[in-house]
mmCIF file of N, CA and C in Angstrom:
data_model
loop_
_atom_site.group_PDB
_atom_site.id
_atom_site.type_symbol
_atom_site.label_atom_id
_atom_site.label_comp_id
_atom_site.label_asym_id
_atom_site.label_seq_id
_atom_site.Cartn_x
_atom_site.Cartn_y
_atom_site.Cartn_z
ATOM 1 N N MET A 1 -21.380 -18.758 2.292
ATOM 2 C CA MET A 1 -20.010 -19.145 2.102
ATOM 3 C C MET A 1 -19.134 -17.903 1.915
ATOM 4 N N ASN A 2 -19.659 -16.834 1.380
ATOM 5 C CA ASN A 2 -18.859 -15.618 1.158
ATOM 6 C C ASN A 2 -18.881 -14.723 2.383
ATOM 7 N N THR A 3 -19.663 -15.070 3.394
ATOM 8 C CA THR A 3 -19.779 -14.217 4.581
ATOM 9 C C THR A 3 -18.457 -13.901 5.237
ATOM 10 N N PRO A 4 -17.556 -14.915 5.485
ATOM 11 C CA PRO A 4 -16.275 -14.575 6.080
ATOM 12 C C PRO A 4 -15.459 -13.590 5.235
ATOM 13 N N ASN A 5 -15.492 -13.706 3.934
ATOM 14 C CA ASN A 5 -14.777 -12.771 3.093
ATOM 15 C C ASN A 5 -15.293 -11.342 3.232
ATOM 16 N N ILE A 6 -16.602 -11.207 3.335
ATOM 17 C CA ILE A 6 -17.199 -9.884 3.509
ATOM 18 C C ILE A 6 -16.803 -9.331 4.858
ATOM 19 N N HIS A 7 -16.868 -10.144 5.884
ATOM 20 C CA HIS A 7 -16.479 -9.697 7.194
ATOM 21 C C HIS A 7 -14.996 -9.329 7.254
ATOM 22 N N THR A 8 -14.173 -10.104 6.613
ATOM 23 C CA THR A 8 -12.744 -9.791 6.610
ATOM 24 C C THR A 8 -12.465 -8.473 5.894
ATOM 25 N N LYS A 9 -13.126 -8.259 4.803
ATOM 26 C CA LYS A 9 -12.958 -6.992 4.076
ATOM 27 C C LYS A 9 -13.410 -5.803 4.882
ATOM 28 N N TRP A 10 -14.538 -5.960 5.570
ATOM 29 C CA TRP A 10 -15.049 -4.838 6.418
ATOM 30 C C TRP A 10 -14.059 -4.568 7.555
ATOM 31 N N PHE A 11 -13.547 -5.633 8.176
ATOM 32 C CA PHE A 11 -12.625 -5.504 9.260
ATOM 33 C C PHE A 11 -11.348 -4.788 8.800
ATOM 34 N N MET A 12 -10.812 -5.185 7.675
ATOM 35 C CA MET A 12 -9.589 -4.572 7.156
ATOM 36 C C MET A 12 -9.853 -3.099 6.815
ATOM 37 N N ALA A 13 -10.976 -2.809 6.232
ATOM 38 C CA ALA A 13 -11.323 -1.434 5.873
ATOM 39 C C ALA A 13 -11.425 -0.602 7.151
ATOM 40 N N LEU A 14 -11.984 -1.172 8.224
ATOM 41 C CA LEU A 14 -12.102 -0.453 9.471
ATOM 42 C C LEU A 14 -10.697 -0.151 10.056
ATOM 43 N N ILE A 15 -9.798 -1.129 9.987
ATOM 44 C CA ILE A 15 -8.464 -0.893 10.483
ATOM 45 C C ILE A 15 -7.776 0.207 9.734
ATOM 46 N N VAL A 16 -7.910 0.186 8.412
ATOM 47 C CA VAL A 16 -7.298 1.239 7.575
ATOM 48 C C VAL A 16 -7.896 2.587 7.900
ATOM 49 N N ALA A 17 -9.223 2.651 8.050
ATOM 50 C CA ALA A 17 -9.891 3.909 8.353
ATOM 51 C C ALA A 17 -9.402 4.465 9.683
ATOM 52 N N LEU A 18 -9.293 3.590 10.674
ATOM 53 C CA LEU A 18 -8.809 4.010 11.963
ATOM 54 C C LEU A 18 -7.352 4.509 11.915
ATOM 55 N N ALA A 19 -6.542 3.752 11.186
ATOM 56 C CA ALA A 19 -5.110 4.179 11.069
ATOM 57 C C ALA A 19 -4.980 5.503 10.417
ATOM 58 N N LEU A 20 -5.750 5.756 9.388
ATOM 59 C CA LEU A 20 -5.628 7.011 8.663
ATOM 60 C C LEU A 20 -6.447 8.116 9.302
ATOM 61 N N GLY A 21 -7.542 7.750 9.941
ATOM 62 C CA GLY A 21 -8.430 8.767 10.548
ATOM 63 C C GLY A 21 -7.990 9.208 11.911
ATOM 64 N N VAL A 22 -7.495 8.327 12.708
ATOM 65 C CA VAL A 22 -7.122 8.650 14.079
ATOM 66 C C VAL A 22 -5.806 9.389 14.098
ATOM 67 N N PHE A 23 -4.936 9.105 13.137
ATOM 68 C CA PHE A 23 -3.611 9.724 13.124
ATOM 69 C C PHE A 23 -3.400 10.475 11.781
ATOM 70 N N PRO A 24 -4.253 11.481 11.444
ATOM 71 C CA PRO A 24 -4.115 12.130 10.159
ATOM 72 C C PRO A 24 -2.802 12.873 9.982
ATOM 73 N N MET A 25 -2.274 13.437 11.034
ATOM 74 C CA MET A 25 -1.044 14.159 10.952
ATOM 75 C C MET A 25 0.129 13.209 11.093
ATOM 76 N N GLY A 26 0.864 13.034 10.015
ATOM 77 C CA GLY A 26 2.040 12.172 10.083
ATOM 78 C C GLY A 26 1.702 10.688 10.182
ATOM 79 N N ALA A 27 0.630 10.283 9.592
ATOM 80 C CA ALA A 27 0.216 8.859 9.678
ATOM 81 C C ALA A 27 1.250 7.968 9.116
ATOM 82 N N SER A 28 1.883 8.353 7.975
ATOM 83 C CA SER A 28 2.906 7.507 7.376
ATOM 84 C C SER A 28 4.079 7.309 8.261
ATOM 85 N N ALA A 29 4.537 8.390 8.899
ATOM 86 C CA ALA A 29 5.684 8.279 9.822
ATOM 87 C C ALA A 29 5.364 7.360 10.981
ATOM 88 N N LEU A 30 4.165 7.547 11.548
ATOM 89 C CA LEU A 30 3.744 6.715 12.663
ATOM 90 C C LEU A 30 3.719 5.247 12.296
ATOM 91 N N LEU A 31 3.129 4.947 11.142
ATOM 92 C CA LEU A 31 3.062 3.558 10.669
ATOM 93 C C LEU A 31 4.465 2.999 10.423
ATOM 94 N N GLU A 32 5.337 3.799 9.847
ATOM 95 C CA GLU A 32 6.722 3.334 9.571
ATOM 96 C C GLU A 32 7.389 3.006 10.918
ATOM 97 N N ASP A 33 7.293 3.854 11.884
ATOM 98 C CA ASP A 33 7.936 3.662 13.167
ATOM 99 C C ASP A 33 7.464 2.387 13.850
ATOM 100 N N GLN A 34 6.189 2.103 13.707
ATOM 101 C CA GLN A 34 5.641 0.921 14.356
ATOM 102 C C GLN A 34 5.757 -0.338 13.490
ATOM 103 N N GLY A 35 6.231 -0.154 12.215
ATOM 104 C CA GLY A 35 6.292 -1.298 11.324
ATOM 105 C C GLY A 35 4.947 -1.821 10.871
ATOM 106 N N ALA A 36 3.909 -1.049 11.163
ATOM 107 C CA ALA A 36 2.553 -1.499 10.842
ATOM 108 C C ALA A 36 2.125 -1.178 9.387
ATOM 109 N N TRP A 37 2.926 -0.408 8.699
ATOM 110 C CA TRP A 37 2.508 -0.036 7.377
ATOM 111 C C TRP A 37 2.325 -1.242 6.402
ATOM 112 N N ILE A 38 3.165 -2.270 6.606
ATOM 113 C CA ILE A 38 3.019 -3.447 5.728
ATOM 114 C C ILE A 38 1.726 -4.180 6.061
ATOM 115 N N ASP A 39 1.359 -4.224 7.316
ATOM 116 C CA ASP A 39 0.082 -4.828 7.698
ATOM 117 C C ASP A 39 -1.079 -4.038 7.109
ATOM 118 N N THR A 40 -0.954 -2.713 7.159
ATOM 119 C CA THR A 40 -2.019 -1.849 6.680
ATOM 120 C C THR A 40 -2.208 -2.019 5.156
ATOM 121 N N ILE A 41 -1.108 -1.998 4.409
ATOM 122 C CA ILE A 41 -1.234 -2.113 2.977
ATOM 123 C C ILE A 41 -1.681 -3.489 2.577
ATOM 124 N N THR A 42 -1.301 -4.507 3.351
ATOM 125 C CA THR A 42 -1.808 -5.845 3.098
ATOM 126 C C THR A 42 -3.325 -5.911 3.308
ATOM 127 N N GLY A 43 -3.835 -5.252 4.345
ATOM 128 C CA GLY A 43 -5.262 -5.202 4.581
ATOM 129 C C GLY A 43 -5.989 -4.491 3.513
ATOM 130 N N VAL A 44 -5.440 -3.341 3.072
ATOM 131 C CA VAL A 44 -6.068 -2.603 1.963
ATOM 132 C C VAL A 44 -6.091 -3.419 0.696
ATOM 133 N N THR A 45 -5.024 -4.165 0.441
ATOM 134 C CA THR A 45 -4.919 -5.046 -0.713
ATOM 135 C C THR A 45 -5.992 -6.103 -0.638
ATOM 136 N N ALA A 46 -6.091 -6.751 0.497
ATOM 137 C CA ALA A 46 -7.080 -7.838 0.708
ATOM 138 C C ALA A 46 -8.499 -7.352 0.524
ATOM 139 N N SER A 47 -8.761 -6.066 0.878
ATOM 140 C CA SER A 47 -10.141 -5.568 0.788
ATOM 141 C C SER A 47 -10.401 -4.895 -0.583
ATOM 142 N N THR A 48 -9.387 -4.743 -1.382
ATOM 143 C CA THR A 48 -9.533 -4.055 -2.681
ATOM 144 C C THR A 48 -9.494 -4.988 -3.896
ATOM 145 N N VAL A 49 -8.545 -5.922 -3.842
ATOM 146 C CA VAL A 49 -8.308 -6.809 -4.997
ATOM 147 C C VAL A 49 -9.302 -7.986 -4.944
ATOM 148 N N PRO A 50 -9.959 -8.283 -6.064
ATOM 149 C CA PRO A 50 -10.896 -9.406 -6.107
ATOM 150 C C PRO A 50 -10.206 -10.696 -5.691
ATOM 151 N N GLN A 51 -10.954 -11.552 -5.056
ATOM 152 C CA GLN A 51 -10.423 -12.818 -4.539
ATOM 153 C C GLN A 51 -9.652 -13.660 -5.573
ATOM 154 N N ASP A 52 -10.142 -13.691 -6.842
ATOM 155 C CA ASP A 52 -9.487 -14.513 -7.860
ATOM 156 C C ASP A 52 -8.179 -13.924 -8.323
ATOM 157 N N SER A 53 -7.862 -12.689 -7.980
ATOM 158 C CA SER A 53 -6.600 -12.012 -8.382
ATOM 159 C C SER A 53 -5.698 -11.769 -7.170
ATOM 160 N N LEU A 54 -6.162 -12.105 -6.011
ATOM 161 C CA LEU A 54 -5.502 -11.646 -4.757
ATOM 162 C C LEU A 54 -4.142 -12.331 -4.461
ATOM 163 N N GLN A 55 -4.044 -13.578 -4.674
ATOM 164 C CA GLN A 55 -2.884 -14.341 -4.193
ATOM 165 C C GLN A 55 -1.549 -13.783 -4.735
ATOM 166 N N PRO A 56 -1.395 -13.469 -6.023
ATOM 167 C CA PRO A 56 -0.121 -12.908 -6.473
ATOM 168 C C PRO A 56 0.281 -11.612 -5.793
ATOM 169 N N TYR A 57 -0.709 -10.793 -5.491
ATOM 170 C CA TYR A 57 -0.458 -9.508 -4.789
ATOM 171 C C TYR A 57 -0.028 -9.735 -3.369
ATOM 172 N N LEU A 58 -0.707 -10.658 -2.679
ATOM 173 C CA LEU A 58 -0.344 -10.976 -1.318
ATOM 174 C C LEU A 58 1.062 -11.631 -1.275
ATOM 175 N N GLY A 59 1.337 -12.467 -2.250
ATOM 176 C CA GLY A 59 2.638 -13.117 -2.383
ATOM 177 C C GLY A 59 3.768 -12.078 -2.494
ATOM 178 N N GLN A 60 3.517 -11.043 -3.291
ATOM 179 C CA GLN A 60 4.503 -9.963 -3.446
ATOM 180 C C GLN A 60 4.710 -9.177 -2.140
ATOM 181 N N LEU A 61 3.595 -8.958 -1.428
ATOM 182 C CA LEU A 61 3.692 -8.258 -0.156
ATOM 183 C C LEU A 61 4.418 -9.147 0.891
ATOM 184 N N GLN A 62 4.334 -10.452 0.741
ATOM 185 C CA GLN A 62 5.069 -11.350 1.668
ATOM 186 C C GLN A 62 6.569 -11.198 1.420
ATOM 187 N N ILE A 63 6.987 -10.997 0.180
ATOM 188 C CA ILE A 63 8.395 -10.742 -0.155
ATOM 189 C C ILE A 63 8.858 -9.459 0.567
ATOM 190 N N VAL A 64 8.014 -8.419 0.497
ATOM 191 C CA VAL A 64 8.320 -7.171 1.192
ATOM 192 C C VAL A 64 8.449 -7.404 2.693
ATOM 193 N N ARG A 65 7.485 -8.125 3.276
ATOM 194 C CA ARG A 65 7.469 -8.398 4.710
ATOM 195 C C ARG A 65 8.798 -9.127 5.134
ATOM 196 N N THR A 66 9.198 -10.121 4.332
ATOM 197 C CA THR A 66 10.422 -10.835 4.633
ATOM 198 C C THR A 66 11.651 -9.943 4.599
ATOM 199 N N ALA A 67 11.707 -9.109 3.585
ATOM 200 C CA ALA A 67 12.837 -8.159 3.504
ATOM 201 C C ALA A 67 12.842 -7.207 4.694
ATOM 202 N N LEU A 68 11.647 -6.750 5.083
ATOM 203 C CA LEU A 68 11.538 -5.873 6.267
ATOM 204 C C LEU A 68 12.062 -6.604 7.515
ATOM 205 N N ARG A 69 11.713 -7.832 7.644
ATOM 206 C CA ARG A 69 12.067 -8.630 8.820
ATOM 207 C C ARG A 69 13.624 -8.736 8.928
ATOM 208 N N TYR A 70 14.291 -8.788 7.803
ATOM 209 C CA TYR A 70 15.729 -8.839 7.762
ATOM 210 C C TYR A 70 16.397 -7.512 7.737
ATOM 211 N N GLY A 71 15.613 -6.418 7.706
ATOM 212 C CA GLY A 71 16.153 -5.055 7.703
ATOM 213 C C GLY A 71 16.797 -4.698 6.373
ATOM 214 N N ASP A 72 16.437 -5.350 5.314
ATOM 215 C CA ASP A 72 17.032 -5.123 3.997
ATOM 216 C C ASP A 72 16.209 -4.076 3.235
ATOM 217 N N GLU A 73 16.520 -2.811 3.456
ATOM 218 C CA GLU A 73 15.744 -1.724 2.883
ATOM 219 C C GLU A 73 15.796 -1.706 1.358
ATOM 220 N N ARG A 74 16.916 -2.073 0.788
ATOM 221 C CA ARG A 74 17.031 -2.118 -0.663
ATOM 222 C C ARG A 74 16.059 -3.165 -1.288
ATOM 223 N N SER A 75 16.016 -4.330 -0.656
ATOM 224 C CA SER A 75 15.059 -5.350 -1.102
ATOM 225 C C SER A 75 13.614 -4.950 -0.880
ATOM 226 N N VAL A 76 13.385 -4.249 0.197
ATOM 227 C CA VAL A 76 12.010 -3.753 0.450
ATOM 228 C C VAL A 76 11.602 -2.791 -0.692
ATOM 229 N N SER A 77 12.487 -1.884 -1.020
ATOM 230 C CA SER A 77 12.216 -0.928 -2.108
ATOM 231 C C SER A 77 11.990 -1.637 -3.443
ATOM 232 N N THR A 78 12.862 -2.610 -3.750
ATOM 233 C CA THR A 78 12.718 -3.371 -4.962
ATOM 234 C C THR A 78 11.391 -4.140 -5.006
ATOM 235 N N ALA A 79 11.050 -4.750 -3.929
ATOM 236 C CA ALA A 79 9.805 -5.528 -3.901
ATOM 237 C C ALA A 79 8.583 -4.639 -3.956
ATOM 238 N N MET A 80 8.664 -3.498 -3.306
ATOM 239 C CA MET A 80 7.497 -2.556 -3.382
ATOM 240 C C MET A 80 7.382 -1.994 -4.793
ATOM 241 N N SER A 81 8.504 -1.747 -5.428
ATOM 242 C CA SER A 81 8.422 -1.261 -6.819
ATOM 243 C C SER A 81 7.734 -2.307 -7.737
ATOM 244 N N ARG A 82 8.078 -3.544 -7.488
ATOM 245 C CA ARG A 82 7.434 -4.609 -8.229
ATOM 246 C C ARG A 82 5.949 -4.680 -7.958
ATOM 247 N N PHE A 83 5.568 -4.518 -6.679
ATOM 248 C CA PHE A 83 4.139 -4.541 -6.299
ATOM 249 C C PHE A 83 3.409 -3.422 -7.028
ATOM 250 N N MET A 84 3.959 -2.229 -7.015
ATOM 251 C CA MET A 84 3.314 -1.080 -7.663
ATOM 252 C C MET A 84 3.294 -1.242 -9.165
ATOM 253 N N GLU A 85 4.325 -1.879 -9.731
ATOM 254 C CA GLU A 85 4.390 -2.176 -11.174
ATOM 255 C C GLU A 85 3.231 -3.111 -11.509
ATOM 256 N N MET A 86 3.014 -4.129 -10.675
ATOM 257 C CA MET A 86 1.884 -5.053 -10.889
ATOM 258 C C MET A 86 0.576 -4.247 -10.973
ATOM 259 N N LEU A 87 0.420 -3.298 -10.097
ATOM 260 C CA LEU A 87 -0.781 -2.474 -10.087
ATOM 261 C C LEU A 87 -0.863 -1.614 -11.357
ATOM 262 N N ASP A 88 0.292 -0.955 -11.700
ATOM 263 C CA ASP A 88 0.320 -0.130 -12.891
ATOM 264 C C ASP A 88 -0.068 -0.903 -14.131
ATOM 265 N N LEU A 89 0.393 -2.144 -14.226
ATOM 266 C CA LEU A 89 0.133 -2.964 -15.416
ATOM 267 C C LEU A 89 -1.211 -3.746 -15.286
ATOM 268 N N ARG A 90 -1.854 -3.577 -14.142
ATOM 269 C CA ARG A 90 -3.153 -4.304 -13.862
ATOM 270 C C ARG A 90 -3.002 -5.811 -14.111
ATOM 271 N N GLU A 91 -1.933 -6.322 -13.590
ATOM 272 C CA GLU A 91 -1.661 -7.757 -13.743
ATOM 273 C C GLU A 91 -2.731 -8.570 -13.079
ATOM 274 N N TYR A 92 -2.923 -9.766 -13.536
ATOM 275 C CA TYR A 92 -3.861 -10.775 -13.007
ATOM 276 C C TYR A 92 -5.322 -10.289 -13.060
ATOM 277 N N GLY A 93 -5.605 -9.394 -14.007
ATOM 278 C CA GLY A 93 -6.980 -9.023 -14.259
ATOM 279 C C GLY A 93 -7.580 -8.014 -13.294
ATOM 280 N N ILE A 94 -6.764 -7.355 -12.519
ATOM 281 C CA ILE A 94 -7.243 -6.358 -11.578
ATOM 282 C C ILE A 94 -7.836 -5.174 -12.358
ATOM 283 N N SER A 95 -8.904 -4.609 -11.890
ATOM 284 C CA SER A 95 -9.579 -3.516 -12.609
ATOM 285 C C SER A 95 -8.774 -2.200 -12.442
ATOM 286 N N ALA A 96 -9.008 -1.282 -13.365
ATOM 287 C CA ALA A 96 -8.341 0.032 -13.279
ATOM 288 C C ALA A 96 -8.739 0.714 -11.991
ATOM 289 N N GLU A 97 -9.980 0.619 -11.580
ATOM 290 C CA GLU A 97 -10.473 1.265 -10.340
ATOM 291 C C GLU A 97 -9.742 0.718 -9.150
ATOM 292 N N ALA A 98 -9.617 -0.625 -9.080
ATOM 293 C CA ALA A 98 -8.943 -1.215 -7.910
ATOM 294 C C ALA A 98 -7.463 -0.858 -7.910
ATOM 295 N N ALA A 99 -6.845 -0.859 -9.081
ATOM 296 C CA ALA A 99 -5.418 -0.528 -9.171
ATOM 297 C C ALA A 99 -5.185 0.918 -8.714
ATOM 298 N N THR A 100 -6.037 1.842 -9.165
ATOM 299 C CA THR A 100 -5.918 3.254 -8.791
ATOM 300 C C THR A 100 -6.096 3.412 -7.298
ATOM 301 N N ARG A 101 -7.101 2.758 -6.743
ATOM 302 C CA ARG A 101 -7.348 2.862 -5.277
ATOM 303 C C ARG A 101 -6.122 2.346 -4.493
ATOM 304 N N LEU A 102 -5.550 1.245 -4.949
ATOM 305 C CA LEU A 102 -4.372 0.706 -4.239
ATOM 306 C C LEU A 102 -3.160 1.591 -4.378
ATOM 307 N N LEU A 103 -2.973 2.125 -5.565
ATOM 308 C CA LEU A 103 -1.805 3.016 -5.783
ATOM 309 C C LEU A 103 -1.954 4.257 -4.909
ATOM 310 N N ASP A 104 -3.181 4.778 -4.800
ATOM 311 C CA ASP A 104 -3.465 5.863 -3.882
ATOM 312 C C ASP A 104 -3.067 5.529 -2.491
ATOM 313 N N SER A 105 -3.496 4.350 -2.073
ATOM 314 C CA SER A 105 -3.193 3.864 -0.689
ATOM 315 C C SER A 105 -1.690 3.698 -0.494
ATOM 316 N N CYS A 106 -1.014 3.199 -1.508
ATOM 317 C CA CYS A 106 0.440 3.016 -1.369
ATOM 318 C C CYS A 106 1.119 4.363 -1.120
ATOM 319 N N VAL A 107 0.720 5.406 -1.860
ATOM 320 C CA VAL A 107 1.341 6.704 -1.645
ATOM 321 C C VAL A 107 1.076 7.242 -0.240
ATOM 322 N N ARG A 108 -0.112 6.955 0.261
ATOM 323 C CA ARG A 108 -0.498 7.474 1.558
ATOM 324 C C ARG A 108 0.099 6.624 2.728
ATOM 325 N N ILE A 109 0.301 5.388 2.542
ATOM 326 C CA ILE A 109 0.658 4.484 3.652
ATOM 327 C C ILE A 109 2.109 4.069 3.643
ATOM 328 N N ILE A 110 2.659 3.742 2.511
ATOM 329 C CA ILE A 110 3.998 3.168 2.437
ATOM 330 C C ILE A 110 5.028 4.296 2.591
ATOM 331 N N PRO A 111 6.006 4.152 3.464
ATOM 332 C CA PRO A 111 7.058 5.194 3.606
ATOM 333 C C PRO A 111 7.714 5.440 2.256
ATOM 334 N N ALA A 112 7.880 6.715 1.940
ATOM 335 C CA ALA A 112 8.387 7.140 0.635
ATOM 336 C C ALA A 112 9.758 6.504 0.323
ATOM 337 N N LYS A 113 10.543 6.203 1.295
ATOM 338 C CA LYS A 113 11.863 5.599 1.037
ATOM 339 C C LYS A 113 11.752 4.203 0.497
ATOM 340 N N PHE A 114 10.552 3.610 0.539
ATOM 341 C CA PHE A 114 10.384 2.231 0.064
ATOM 342 C C PHE A 114 9.689 2.155 -1.273
ATOM 343 N N HIS A 115 9.436 3.280 -1.945
ATOM 344 C CA HIS A 115 8.929 3.236 -3.313
ATOM 345 C C HIS A 115 9.320 4.478 -4.060
ATOM 346 N N ASP A 116 9.473 4.284 -5.351
ATOM 347 C CA ASP A 116 9.935 5.416 -6.216
ATOM 348 C C ASP A 116 8.744 6.192 -6.735
ATOM 349 N N VAL A 117 8.431 7.275 -6.076
ATOM 350 C CA VAL A 117 7.254 8.083 -6.476
ATOM 351 C C VAL A 117 7.439 8.654 -7.877
ATOM 352 N N SER A 118 8.676 8.856 -8.314
ATOM 353 C CA SER A 118 8.890 9.374 -9.648
ATOM 354 C C SER A 118 8.406 8.453 -10.722
ATOM 355 N N ARG A 119 8.260 7.155 -10.379
ATOM 356 C CA ARG A 119 7.697 6.197 -11.393
ATOM 357 C C ARG A 119 6.201 6.435 -11.550
ATOM 358 N N HIS A 120 5.615 7.148 -10.660
ATOM 359 C CA HIS A 120 4.164 7.332 -10.657
ATOM 360 C C HIS A 120 3.870 8.814 -10.635
ATOM 361 N N PRO A 121 4.150 9.516 -11.781
ATOM 362 C CA PRO A 121 4.024 10.971 -11.794
ATOM 363 C C PRO A 121 2.643 11.465 -11.402
ATOM 364 N N GLY A 122 1.603 10.712 -11.713
ATOM 365 C CA GLY A 122 0.258 11.140 -11.355
ATOM 366 C C GLY A 122 0.061 11.193 -9.853
ATOM 367 N N TYR A 123 0.924 10.494 -9.111
ATOM 368 C CA TYR A 123 0.750 10.429 -7.670
ATOM 369 C C TYR A 123 1.718 11.366 -6.908
ATOM 370 N N ARG A 124 2.664 11.949 -7.661
ATOM 371 C CA ARG A 124 3.591 12.902 -7.079
ATOM 372 C C ARG A 124 2.815 14.112 -6.519
ATOM 373 N N ASP A 125 1.818 14.595 -7.290
ATOM 374 C CA ASP A 125 1.006 15.715 -6.867
ATOM 375 C C ASP A 125 0.253 15.378 -5.594
ATOM 376 N N LEU A 126 -0.278 14.172 -5.528
ATOM 377 C CA LEU A 126 -1.021 13.754 -4.332
ATOM 378 C C LEU A 126 -0.073 13.725 -3.133
ATOM 379 N N LEU A 127 1.118 13.194 -3.303
ATOM 380 C CA LEU A 127 2.080 13.106 -2.233
ATOM 381 C C LEU A 127 2.468 14.491 -1.748
ATOM 382 N N ASP A 128 2.713 15.392 -2.740
ATOM 383 C CA ASP A 128 3.052 16.784 -2.347
ATOM 384 C C ASP A 128 1.926 17.428 -1.534
ATOM 385 N N ARG A 129 0.718 17.211 -1.992
ATOM 386 C CA ARG A 129 -0.441 17.776 -1.291
ATOM 387 C C ARG A 129 -0.587 17.225 0.108
ATOM 388 N N LEU A 130 -0.391 15.912 0.230
ATOM 389 C CA LEU A 130 -0.452 15.283 1.576
ATOM 390 C C LEU A 130 0.628 15.785 2.475
ATOM 391 N N ASN A 131 1.834 15.935 1.951
ATOM 392 C CA ASN A 131 2.955 16.432 2.740
ATOM 393 C C ASN A 131 2.685 17.857 3.176
ATOM 394 N N GLU A 132 2.187 18.717 2.292
ATOM 395 C CA GLU A 132 1.875 20.062 2.651
ATOM 396 C C GLU A 132 0.776 20.114 3.729
ATOM 397 N N GLU A 133 -0.242 19.323 3.580
ATOM 398 C CA GLU A 133 -1.341 19.288 4.558
ATOM 399 C C GLU A 133 -0.846 18.870 5.920
ATOM 400 N N ASN A 134 0.141 17.962 5.937
ATOM 401 C CA ASN A 134 0.683 17.434 7.194
ATOM 402 C C ASN A 134 1.929 18.235 7.675
ATOM 403 N N GLY A 135 2.278 19.340 6.941
ATOM 404 C CA GLY A 135 3.407 20.168 7.374
ATOM 405 C C GLY A 135 4.752 19.595 7.093
ATOM 406 N N PHE A 136 4.917 18.714 6.084
ATOM 407 C CA PHE A 136 6.178 18.096 5.777
ATOM 408 C C PHE A 136 6.857 18.687 4.567
ATOM 409 N N GLY A 137 6.269 19.658 3.880
ATOM 410 C CA GLY A 137 6.865 20.263 2.700
ATOM 411 C C GLY A 137 6.685 19.381 1.494
ATOM 412 N N SER A 138 7.445 19.673 0.437
ATOM 413 C CA SER A 138 7.358 19.024 -0.850
ATOM 414 C C SER A 138 8.144 17.711 -0.877
ATOM 415 N N SER A 139 7.746 16.814 -1.805
ATOM 416 C CA SER A 139 8.451 15.541 -1.955
ATOM 417 C C SER A 139 9.741 15.703 -2.740
ATOM 418 N N GLY A 140 10.002 16.868 -3.272
ATOM 419 C CA GLY A 140 11.195 17.047 -4.056
ATOM 420 C C GLY A 140 10.925 16.764 -5.497
ATOM 421 N N GLY A 141 11.919 16.783 -6.362
ATOM 422 C CA GLY A 141 11.676 16.660 -7.730
ATOM 423 C C GLY A 141 12.139 15.477 -8.361
#
């Protein structure tokens, strides 16, 4: 009965690995241009969050997706901040490990204009390092 869930998680992990591995230089910009970043973060969420906690996180990402569809960048940013807040607070019983993995993925995948990195000071260093590695400079202060 759990076999489809396992296959789905493996498939999503493969998609994420391909997206980040095939396009290591400027992966975030490429995903933003294609609008695929929301699909990617949804896949990472589905493969990271336990099934019994998953629905509220996917619901929040659906709010993001709807705002993106309407081109409402302010609402996208607000909804992404709420998503990351849910992770920070480990809402719905998500483990610290899963929350950290997802926050890491958010910084790597979600375009910076759609989330407030300053709210996550532990991840500012990661973002700066990724930007330097990819030749984009610092994230600012």
